[in-house]
Amino acid sequence: MLHYTLSRLGLAVLIVSVAMLILFSMIYLIPGDPAAVALGPRATAAMREALRIKMGLDQPVWVQFWNFFINAWQGDLGNEVLSDRPVSRVVLEQLPYTLALIAGGMVWSVALGIPLGCWAAVKRGSLADRLVGVLSVAVIAVPSFVVAIYALLIFAVSLRWLPAIGAGEPDDLGDQLVHLILPSIAVGLGWVGYIARMVRASMLEVLEAQHIRTARAFGLPDNQITYQYALTIAILPTITLLGVGIGQMLSSAVFAEIVFARPGVGKLVYDAILTRNYPLVTGAVLVTTVLFVLINLVADLIVGALDPRVRSSF
Amino acid sequence: MTVLSIQNLNVTFSTEGGDLHALKDVSFEVPERRIVGIVGESGCGKSTLINAILGLLADNGRVSGGEMMFQGRDLSRLSPREMTALRGPQIATVFQDPMGALNPVISVGRQMTNIQYRSGLSKAEKAERAVAMLRRVRIPDPEAALARFPHQFSGGMKQRIAIAMALMMEPALLIADEPTTALDATLEVATIELLQELQAQIGCSVLFISHHLGVIAELCEDVVVMYAGEVVERGTTRQVFNSSRHPYTERLLDCDPARQSSRTRHLPTIPGEIPDLRARPPGCIFAPRCHRRAPVCDTPPPEETVQSGHVARCHMVTP
């Protein structure tokens, strides 16, 4: 397991480095002079030149990249344009809100999707199975911002059961959790469908396997066969899917944060783009990338912990 | 005493193309402490027979007639719960494919202790029994083997672990479904000898399914020859192999590479194919491929007793 963990960790570092290179190239290739953009049209040539030197734009491109690379790995993503505060601090202030939103969406969609998928697979061909199938496709097909708007209208505006906007009082955990319910429903609903379908498909495959027949031939209880012998294997592709799917969830978090006026990285990027605050956009994208890679790393480690074949192939 | 007595067993599968009569009037007995072999080519219903005995027929399959008496109880009339209780402690099974027969993500020790859940033993006692059984099937370092996973063992070792799991239950009946087919020749002999030795020690009956005539002749005391879901001939191994009466058995024995008297590039085969089981012919099922076919073969053949215990389902049997 140690060897496996280290190799996954090494791969994660490599992916983040490549992501940095791509991000840097994109900033570099954007037309226009960043110093001129930052200072506005009324700045003098001397002022622009001074800022260019301060920002390191007079250096050769590879030196610029190296500085960006080293600084980014040390957590220094430069300062944002409007308030001149460190980008990393601004992003990290917002990160917990987004993490809570994604975690909320993930937890409830997993908690609902996995049992539904198992149930549909075990009752294959039954009315329950068909119902789960139709509902899964339905919730996958609805975009998350539509879910967000309807959830807001129904539960906050009409029924007044749940708060409509914000993230709750900073010191009140219960209030924050209540504020988390609607946004995490919006972010996670489609995932219930994805997970149920995925789990159903791989469960059906695993239940046909020879070793399940062996388990039945030894008279093991059905529940143990389904949830220990079959699900442990059937869950593996779903975990990998969830790791990759975090990217999509991050993008639906942007909508949820805007619709529910929640703080968060998505809202931050949205505002930064509107105000052309490029260092902030870059920093937030980089942090999101690292988050994505980390979650995939965790997914890989869970798969490794569950599947001895994966562990020993490293 | 017979452990398992199957009388006129019929199994039908509902398919889109109509009902498939997979087993027709199958009858044979497994006496106590005896090894009974079932032989037949692929598709003859061997696997369906096992699934019917275990109560593990696919959803579209059902026992459509006959009875399977196991220790005085008809298996086809037991509830799923009662069948689950029988599987393992009373009827244990070793399957064909050792590569896929064990769960890949659960350690061997955990799989071996899990199946003892009805024993009432403590965790340590269950592990102790598992170790003792692994030692009996000659798994090196059995204590360490408990913590390992199936993919860390070779095919032959996995099959021995599967045998250990089945015999650890000390069943009254062991069903061995082609347990050596996936193994190479030397391992095959070793596995057969191991099975024979453990059977004698534990004193269970064995229903041994194989298409390998040599293995059947070596291991089994009685033989049941199946063709297209019917028992065409049964008797002691000596009776069936030395004085076979059914044309199918004769042709099957002729096809055995080990029986070829001279060197040949062309092994004999039985011309034709197994008929469509959705539309069984009214007469003898083997008639279309039979070299001794006569007009009478278009009527259902009776079960003719050749000798005490030796039965063939054929019009051409002359006592």
XYZ file of C-alpha atoms in Angstrom:
633
model
C 0.000 0.000 0.000
C 2.927 2.375 0.763
C 4.371 1.883 -2.702
C 0.956 2.437 -4.245
C 0.329 5.581 -2.177
C 3.709 7.063 -3.089
C 3.239 6.370 -6.794
C -0.217 7.991 -6.739
C 1.199 10.980 -4.843
C 4.004 11.363 -7.384
C 1.491 11.284 -10.199
C -0.618 13.947 -8.461
C 2.406 16.289 -8.185
C 3.160 15.739 -11.869
C -0.426 16.512 -12.898
C -0.504 19.728 -10.860
C 2.812 20.803 -12.439
C 1.510 20.210 -15.946
C -1.678 22.088 -15.031
C 0.500 25.021 -13.910
C 2.341 24.995 -17.220
C -0.916 25.040 -19.171
C -2.350 27.787 -16.966
C 0.775 29.883 -17.350
C 0.726 29.452 -21.140
C -2.871 30.588 -21.254
C -2.143 33.753 -19.279
C 0.913 34.418 -21.399
C -0.989 33.977 -24.655
C -3.867 36.302 -23.684
C -3.431 39.385 -25.875
C -2.665 42.684 -24.206
C -0.200 43.862 -21.610
C -1.167 42.789 -18.098
C 0.512 45.895 -16.653
C -1.494 48.152 -18.946
C -4.706 46.318 -18.058
C -3.950 46.600 -14.353
C -3.139 50.314 -14.441
C -5.921 51.409 -16.741
C -5.875 53.747 -19.774
C -4.665 56.887 -18.009
C -1.347 55.443 -16.792
C 1.873 56.844 -18.246
C 4.407 54.729 -20.135
C 6.869 55.097 -17.249
C 4.304 53.792 -14.756
C 3.567 50.834 -17.007
C 7.265 50.061 -17.385
C 7.764 50.226 -13.614
C 4.912 47.804 -13.055
C 6.192 45.512 -15.812
C 9.497 45.243 -13.983
C 7.753 44.763 -10.645
C 5.607 41.973 -12.118
C 8.639 40.403 -13.771
C 7.236 40.798 -17.264
C 10.584 42.037 -18.586
C 12.181 38.650 -17.909
C 12.477 35.894 -20.560
C 9.393 33.697 -20.747
C 11.034 30.621 -19.180
C 12.229 32.666 -16.225
C 8.693 34.005 -15.821
C 7.333 30.478 -15.862
C 9.959 29.221 -13.399
C 9.144 32.063 -10.970
C 5.420 31.386 -11.334
C 6.009 27.660 -10.820
C 8.218 28.033 -7.727
C 6.004 30.688 -6.169
C 2.851 28.689 -6.803
C 4.261 25.596 -5.170
C 5.142 27.756 -2.158
C 1.574 29.030 -2.038
C 2.342 32.493 -3.430
C -0.067 33.204 -6.262
C 0.647 36.932 -6.441
C -1.618 39.743 -5.314
C -5.027 40.514 -6.678
C -5.584 43.718 -8.585
C -8.372 45.461 -6.680
C -7.245 45.289 -3.046
C -3.649 44.096 -3.521
C -4.268 41.258 -1.046
C -2.491 37.906 -1.594
C -4.565 35.787 -3.983
C -3.914 32.630 -1.981
C -5.435 34.160 1.133
C -8.490 35.456 -0.716
C -9.092 32.039 -2.310
C -8.485 30.087 0.894
C -11.000 32.274 2.719
C -13.657 31.185 0.238
C -12.555 27.566 -0.143
C -14.272 26.110 2.978
C -17.692 27.210 1.700
C -17.187 25.444 -1.624
C -15.754 22.375 0.076
C -18.761 22.192 2.378
C -21.103 22.533 -0.608
C -19.388 19.795 -2.598
C -19.065 17.520 0.408
C -22.758 18.034 1.159
C -23.769 17.234 -2.408
C -21.493 14.231 -2.536
C -22.531 12.769 0.811
C -26.239 12.822 0.164
C -25.994 11.683 -3.459
C -23.750 8.757 -2.452
C -25.950 7.902 0.517
C -28.981 7.740 -1.761
C -27.475 6.615 -5.081
C -25.614 3.518 -3.864
C -28.545 1.840 -2.079
C -30.864 2.730 -4.979
C -28.449 1.191 -7.489
C -28.045 -1.960 -5.397
C -31.762 -2.248 -4.919
C -32.443 -1.875 -8.643
C -29.800 -4.488 -9.465
C -31.073 -7.026 -6.945
C -34.691 -6.486 -8.073
C -33.663 -6.478 -11.716
C -36.561 -6.126 -14.146
C -39.072 -5.254 -11.433
C -41.197 -2.134 -11.295
C -38.800 -0.712 -8.691
C -35.873 -1.239 -11.053
C -37.654 0.499 -13.921
C -38.725 3.354 -11.667
C -35.158 3.910 -10.483
C -34.003 3.778 -14.118
C -36.463 6.421 -15.319
C -35.907 8.713 -12.322
C -32.134 8.426 -12.715
C -32.247 9.593 -16.320
C -34.673 12.348 -15.362
C -32.471 13.819 -12.631
C -29.339 13.491 -14.767
C -31.060 15.407 -17.564
C -32.036 18.409 -15.420
C -29.240 21.010 -15.239
C -28.190 21.843 -11.697
C -28.991 25.543 -12.008
C -32.586 24.643 -12.909
C -32.743 22.439 -9.813
C -31.265 25.313 -7.824
C -33.860 27.797 -9.025
C -36.799 25.443 -8.473
C -35.514 24.371 -5.045
C -35.238 28.034 -4.153
C -38.737 28.817 -5.397
C -40.427 25.833 -3.761
C -38.665 25.391 -0.423
C -37.524 28.931 0.311
C -40.032 31.236 -1.378
C -43.330 29.300 -1.358
C -43.026 26.927 1.587
C -40.544 29.075 3.544
C -39.036 25.952 5.108
C -35.434 26.779 4.363
C -33.400 29.968 4.016
C -32.947 31.312 0.509
C -29.583 33.003 0.412
C -26.232 33.199 2.137
C -24.188 30.658 4.035
C -25.549 31.276 7.530
C -24.068 32.921 10.603
C -20.293 32.345 10.709
C -20.347 31.135 14.340
C -23.491 29.025 14.118
C -22.799 25.561 12.700
C -26.471 24.555 12.760
C -27.436 27.663 10.814
C -24.683 26.966 8.281
C -25.920 23.410 7.816
C -29.485 24.619 7.257
C -28.171 27.032 4.638
C -26.295 24.156 3.032
C -29.371 21.978 2.392
C -30.820 23.600 -0.729
C -27.511 24.278 -2.506
C -26.255 20.759 -1.879
C -29.516 19.329 -3.221
C -28.972 21.386 -6.360
C -25.383 20.209 -6.713
C -26.023 16.562 -5.860
C -29.361 15.682 -7.461
C -27.991 14.692 -10.856
C -25.347 12.621 -9.102
C -27.948 10.479 -7.388
C -28.955 9.381 -10.885
C -25.393 8.881 -12.116
C -24.394 6.869 -9.071
C -27.551 4.742 -9.069
C -27.122 3.859 -12.743
C -23.410 3.175 -12.395
C -23.833 1.026 -9.277
C -26.717 -0.868 -10.867
C -24.732 -1.653 -14.004
C -21.623 -2.838 -12.192
C -23.672 -4.728 -9.591
C -25.440 -6.654 -12.340
C -22.092 -7.576 -13.814
C -20.588 -8.637 -10.482
C -23.675 -10.616 -9.431
C -23.142 -12.798 -12.515
C -19.562 -13.564 -11.489
C -18.441 -17.063 -10.643
C -17.364 -16.134 -7.104
C -20.868 -14.900 -6.294
C -22.142 -18.323 -7.353
C -19.564 -19.837 -5.010
C -20.768 -17.607 -2.173
C -24.347 -18.708 -2.842
C -23.261 -22.346 -3.018
C -21.933 -21.943 0.533
C -25.272 -20.639 1.686
C -24.089 -17.186 2.702
C -26.960 -14.806 3.551
C -28.221 -12.759 0.602
C -27.486 -9.465 2.333
C -23.888 -10.424 2.957
C -23.487 -11.510 -0.672
C -24.993 -8.273 -1.974
C -23.348 -5.776 0.330
C -20.031 -7.423 1.185
C -19.168 -9.827 -1.631
C -20.636 -7.924 -4.580
C -20.813 -4.247 -3.611
C -17.145 -4.058 -2.582
C -16.284 -4.839 -6.203
C -19.168 -3.030 -7.868
C -18.373 0.192 -6.007
C -14.867 0.513 -7.484
C -15.774 2.047 -10.874
C -18.208 4.386 -9.100
C -15.475 5.717 -6.822
C -13.292 6.460 -9.839
C -16.260 8.135 -11.540
C -16.864 10.286 -8.454
C -13.235 11.431 -8.466
C -13.496 12.555 -12.075
C -17.028 13.877 -11.538
C -15.814 16.301 -8.877
C -14.797 18.543 -11.778
C -18.374 18.705 -12.970
C -19.574 19.208 -9.433
C -17.203 22.161 -9.045
C -18.747 23.765 -12.112
C -22.283 23.218 -10.849
C -21.130 24.704 -7.535
C -20.498 27.954 -9.432
C -24.189 28.102 -10.390
C -25.373 27.102 -6.954
C -23.224 29.769 -5.316
C -24.546 32.426 -7.648
C -28.213 31.397 -7.370
C -28.086 31.101 -3.570
C -25.713 34.096 -3.182
C -23.347 31.904 -1.184
C -19.707 32.782 -0.701
C -17.329 30.307 -2.310
C -14.662 29.815 -4.939
C -17.221 29.654 -7.741
C -18.742 32.973 -6.766
C -15.211 34.365 -6.376
C -14.186 33.338 -9.917
C -17.454 34.696 -11.315
C -16.917 38.080 -9.669
C -13.229 38.098 -10.607
C -14.043 37.525 -14.275
C -16.632 40.321 -14.248
C -14.057 42.751 -12.780
C -11.224 41.372 -14.981
C -9.230 40.528 -11.874
C -6.950 38.118 -13.723
C -4.511 37.145 -10.923
C -7.506 36.145 -8.838
C -8.983 34.094 -11.705
C -5.661 32.329 -12.206
C -5.221 31.653 -8.517
C -8.727 30.348 -8.043
C -8.456 28.090 -11.085
C -5.156 26.722 -9.819
C -6.575 26.049 -6.362
C -9.545 24.323 -7.976
C -7.178 22.205 -10.062
C -5.232 21.163 -6.979
C -8.512 20.331 -5.261
C -9.569 18.201 -8.219
C -6.255 16.341 -8.237
C -6.374 15.803 -4.469
C -9.890 14.376 -4.602
C -8.830 12.019 -7.384
C -5.855 11.019 -5.279
C -8.220 10.198 -2.428
C -10.466 8.231 -4.828
C -7.447 6.237 -6.045
C -6.364 5.511 -2.480
C -9.867 4.311 -1.565
C -9.894 2.012 -4.607
C -6.447 0.755 -3.577
C -7.653 0.126 -0.031
C -10.667 -1.841 -1.286
C -9.050 -3.790 -4.114
C -5.933 -5.831 -3.290
C -5.314 -6.457 -7.002
C -4.813 -2.726 -7.594
C -2.438 -2.429 -4.638
C -0.197 -5.274 -5.706
C 0.035 -4.199 -9.339
C 2.349 -1.397 -8.201
C -28.294 -45.738 2.126
C -28.511 -43.197 -0.623
C -27.593 -39.600 0.075
C -29.163 -38.175 -3.050
C -31.842 -39.847 -5.117
C -33.043 -38.085 -8.236
C -36.195 -39.448 -9.857
C -37.552 -38.258 -13.217
C -36.188 -34.766 -12.767
C -37.333 -32.287 -15.402
C -36.045 -28.739 -15.700
C -37.497 -26.168 -18.081
C -36.272 -22.713 -18.992
C -38.645 -20.114 -20.420
C -36.909 -18.438 -23.351
C -38.083 -16.041 -26.024
C -38.148 -18.898 -28.504
C -40.377 -21.042 -26.290
C -39.810 -23.398 -23.390
C -36.431 -25.101 -23.340
C -36.621 -28.567 -21.859
C -33.089 -28.692 -20.436
C -33.390 -31.853 -18.320
C -35.806 -34.653 -19.187
C -36.627 -37.517 -16.828
C -33.206 -37.596 -15.212
C -32.892 -40.390 -12.638
C -29.875 -41.620 -10.708
C -28.700 -42.174 -7.165
C -25.684 -41.133 -5.160
C -25.119 -43.787 -2.469
C -23.433 -42.969 0.800
C -19.631 -42.650 0.668
C -19.540 -43.276 -3.071
C -18.149 -41.185 -5.882
C -20.565 -40.880 -8.773
C -19.370 -39.405 -12.033
C -21.514 -37.547 -14.515
C -20.102 -37.451 -18.010
C -21.292 -35.847 -21.204
C -20.278 -33.306 -23.798
C -20.788 -29.556 -23.387
C -24.430 -28.567 -23.305
C -25.650 -31.948 -22.078
C -27.200 -30.400 -18.967
C -24.494 -31.119 -16.394
C -24.440 -27.568 -15.077
C -28.219 -27.299 -15.106
C -28.353 -30.465 -13.031
C -26.001 -28.984 -10.421
C -27.926 -25.729 -10.313
C -31.181 -27.638 -9.886
C -29.741 -29.636 -6.975
C -28.364 -26.464 -5.364
C -31.561 -24.528 -5.948
C -29.607 -21.957 -7.946
C -31.381 -22.179 -11.303
C -31.536 -18.908 -13.227
C -34.708 -16.861 -12.780
C -36.271 -18.234 -15.973
C -35.622 -21.862 -14.993
C -37.827 -24.143 -12.919
C -38.090 -27.742 -11.837
C -41.052 -28.881 -13.915
C -41.337 -32.428 -12.615
C -39.768 -35.208 -10.613
C -38.085 -35.136 -7.251
C -34.644 -34.798 -5.720
C -34.595 -36.617 -2.407
C -31.684 -35.530 -0.224
C -31.565 -37.208 3.191
C -35.298 -37.818 3.030
C -36.279 -34.318 1.876
C -37.292 -33.275 -1.626
C -34.977 -30.416 -2.581
C -37.426 -29.074 -5.173
C -40.023 -28.513 -2.440
C -37.803 -26.670 0.031
C -38.153 -22.930 0.556
C -35.252 -20.686 -0.488
C -34.420 -20.266 3.197
C -34.253 -24.016 3.763
C -32.099 -24.423 0.643
C -29.710 -21.729 1.885
C -29.391 -23.640 5.140
C -28.490 -26.824 3.244
C -25.935 -25.234 0.946
C -22.551 -25.403 2.572
C -22.990 -27.603 5.644
C -24.901 -30.373 3.804
C -24.130 -29.907 0.128
C -20.832 -28.215 -0.665
C -19.618 -27.387 -4.141
C -16.291 -26.964 -5.919
C -16.657 -25.128 -9.204
C -14.811 -25.420 -12.453
C -12.920 -22.174 -12.737
C -10.458 -21.740 -9.880
C -9.478 -18.276 -11.192
C -12.925 -16.818 -10.653
C -14.344 -19.022 -7.918
C -12.966 -17.003 -5.002
C -13.884 -13.412 -4.242
C -10.988 -11.222 -5.434
C -11.323 -8.477 -2.825
C -11.840 -10.545 0.333
C -8.910 -12.319 1.953
C -8.825 -16.105 1.864
C -9.039 -16.254 5.650
C -12.090 -14.009 5.764
C -13.822 -16.042 3.063
C -13.076 -19.238 4.959
C -14.333 -17.887 8.277
C -17.396 -16.255 6.701
C -18.733 -19.573 5.433
C -18.561 -20.972 8.981
C -21.087 -18.409 10.224
C -23.513 -21.139 11.267
C -20.954 -23.117 13.253
C -21.224 -21.143 16.496
C -17.451 -21.215 16.885
C -15.413 -18.240 18.048
C -13.433 -16.214 15.557
C -10.170 -17.832 16.645
C -11.641 -21.325 16.372
C -12.922 -20.622 12.874
C -9.496 -19.380 11.817
C -7.934 -22.457 13.402
C -10.206 -24.757 11.403
C -9.387 -22.832 8.230
C -5.663 -23.219 8.866
C -6.047 -26.926 9.598
C -8.000 -27.442 6.382
C -5.516 -25.442 4.287
C -2.781 -27.613 5.743
C -4.671 -30.729 4.696
C -4.828 -29.521 1.101
C -1.084 -28.750 1.348
C -1.150 -24.992 1.049
C 2.329 -23.895 2.181
C 2.400 -21.665 5.287
C -1.379 -21.811 5.882
C -1.342 -19.228 8.721
C 0.077 -16.593 6.376
C -2.220 -17.729 3.566
C -5.251 -16.523 5.538
C -4.203 -12.902 5.123
C -3.560 -13.248 1.414
C -5.901 -12.646 -1.499
C -6.849 -15.101 -4.257
C -4.759 -13.404 -6.960
C -1.654 -14.117 -4.897
C -2.084 -17.884 -5.401
C -1.553 -20.035 -8.494
C -4.481 -21.706 -10.256
C -3.766 -25.095 -8.690
C -3.495 -23.576 -5.225
C -6.728 -21.672 -5.696
C -8.496 -24.893 -6.644
C -7.062 -26.576 -3.527
C -8.310 -23.644 -1.440
C -11.750 -24.072 -3.024
C -11.629 -27.783 -2.150
C -10.547 -26.904 1.394
C -13.486 -24.509 1.739
C -15.957 -27.123 0.529
C -14.652 -29.988 2.648
C -14.190 -27.825 5.743
C -18.000 -27.854 5.915
C -17.879 -31.667 6.256
C -20.836 -31.988 3.906
C -22.853 -35.134 3.297
C -22.525 -34.488 -0.433
C -19.727 -32.798 -2.333
C -20.533 -31.607 -5.826
C -17.406 -31.192 -7.925
C -18.195 -29.378 -11.168
C -15.302 -30.113 -13.513
C -12.845 -29.148 -10.792
C -9.799 -30.127 -12.811
C -10.747 -28.927 -16.286
C -8.936 -25.612 -15.957
C -5.774 -27.235 -14.571
C -2.881 -28.733 -16.496
C -2.375 -32.496 -16.598
C 0.028 -32.955 -13.666
C -2.048 -30.724 -11.415
C -5.130 -32.614 -12.528
C -3.766 -35.914 -11.243
C -2.635 -34.339 -7.982
C -6.002 -32.672 -7.451
C -7.882 -35.910 -8.142
C -5.708 -37.809 -5.678
C -6.212 -35.109 -3.075
C -9.962 -35.217 -3.559
C -9.978 -39.004 -3.292
C -7.910 -38.939 -0.101
C -10.039 -36.273 1.586
C -13.274 -37.965 0.541
C -12.122 -41.172 2.233
C -11.190 -39.264 5.404
C -14.343 -37.195 5.635
C -16.628 -39.939 4.385
C -18.855 -37.822 2.193
C -20.452 -38.772 -1.112
C -19.221 -37.044 -4.231
C -21.037 -36.087 -7.388
C -18.197 -35.555 -9.831
C -18.981 -33.820 -13.105
C -16.501 -34.055 -15.938
C -16.203 -34.495 -19.662
C -12.842 -36.176 -19.148
C -13.431 -39.922 -19.393
C -10.032 -40.834 -17.981
C -10.640 -38.821 -14.815
C -14.075 -40.400 -14.374
C -12.661 -43.902 -14.853
C -9.894 -43.179 -12.362
C -11.992 -41.615 -9.641
C -15.600 -42.736 -9.823
C -17.318 -45.934 -8.755
C -20.552 -45.213 -10.616
C -21.067 -43.338 -13.842
C -24.048 -41.482 -15.271
C -23.802 -40.668 -18.991
C -25.846 -37.664 -20.045
C -26.794 -36.523 -23.503
C -28.982 -33.511 -24.362
C -30.450 -33.344 -20.881
C -31.236 -37.040 -20.584
C -29.529 -39.897 -18.795
C -28.745 -42.333 -21.612
C -26.809 -44.884 -19.586
C -25.787 -45.447 -15.990
C -24.125 -48.153 -13.948
C -20.873 -48.916 -12.226
C -17.790 -47.517 -13.912
C -16.766 -51.035 -14.933
C -20.185 -51.794 -16.450
C -20.444 -48.570 -18.386
C -16.857 -48.387 -19.570
C -16.278 -52.086 -20.324
C -19.666 -53.148 -21.638
C -21.431 -49.999 -22.698
C -24.799 -50.590 -24.303
C -25.972 -47.173 -25.425
C -24.655 -46.131 -28.861
C -23.862 -42.656 -27.503
C -21.657 -44.078 -24.753
C -19.924 -46.271 -27.317
C -19.226 -43.320 -29.598
C -18.122 -41.164 -26.655
C -15.638 -43.815 -25.561
C -14.409 -44.174 -29.171
C -13.659 -40.475 -29.222
C -11.452 -40.574 -26.124
C -7.906 -39.760 -27.292
C -6.522 -42.128 -24.662
C -8.333 -45.048 -26.308
C -6.877 -44.626 -29.765
C -5.036 -47.839 -30.614
C -2.906 -46.414 -33.400
C -1.271 -43.068 -34.047
C -3.643 -40.825 -35.920
C -3.894 -37.259 -37.069
C -7.654 -37.363 -37.007
C -9.424 -37.980 -33.735
C -12.844 -39.494 -34.253
C -15.863 -37.293 -33.580
C -19.590 -37.921 -33.368
C -21.136 -36.378 -36.494
C -24.032 -34.004 -36.032
C -24.970 -31.694 -33.182
C -27.075 -31.748 -30.049
C -30.674 -31.133 -31.150
C -32.588 -27.969 -30.321
C -33.951 -28.609 -26.841
C -36.920 -26.345 -27.468
C -38.286 -28.948 -29.902
C -37.312 -32.377 -28.658
C -37.960 -35.200 -31.140
C -40.692 -37.580 -29.964
C -38.412 -40.596 -30.231
C -34.869 -41.212 -29.051
C -32.960 -37.973 -28.535
C -29.764 -39.484 -29.954
C -31.417 -41.034 -33.040
C -30.415 -38.257 -35.500
C -26.709 -38.916 -34.766
C -26.928 -42.628 -34.113
C -25.050 -45.188 -36.201
C -27.452 -47.955 -35.213
C -30.656 -46.136 -35.962
C -33.736 -48.207 -36.754
C -37.370 -47.240 -37.482
C -38.324 -48.064 -33.905
C -36.097 -45.226 -32.715
C -38.802 -42.701 -33.634
C -40.719 -43.853 -30.555
C -39.571 -43.014 -27.001
C -36.988 -45.561 -25.870
C -37.568 -47.421 -22.598
C -35.036 -47.632 -19.808
C -33.682 -51.133 -20.280
C -31.915 -52.873 -17.426
C -28.813 -54.562 -18.759
C -27.626 -55.973 -15.482
C -28.320 -55.160 -11.874
C -27.568 -51.444 -11.579
C -26.716 -51.022 -15.253
C -29.387 -49.215 -17.218
C -29.463 -47.853 -20.784
C -32.209 -45.845 -22.446
C -32.175 -47.398 -25.899
C -34.299 -49.664 -28.104
C -31.196 -51.489 -29.272
C -30.150 -52.815 -25.898
C -30.062 -56.591 -26.027
C -29.767 -58.070 -22.568
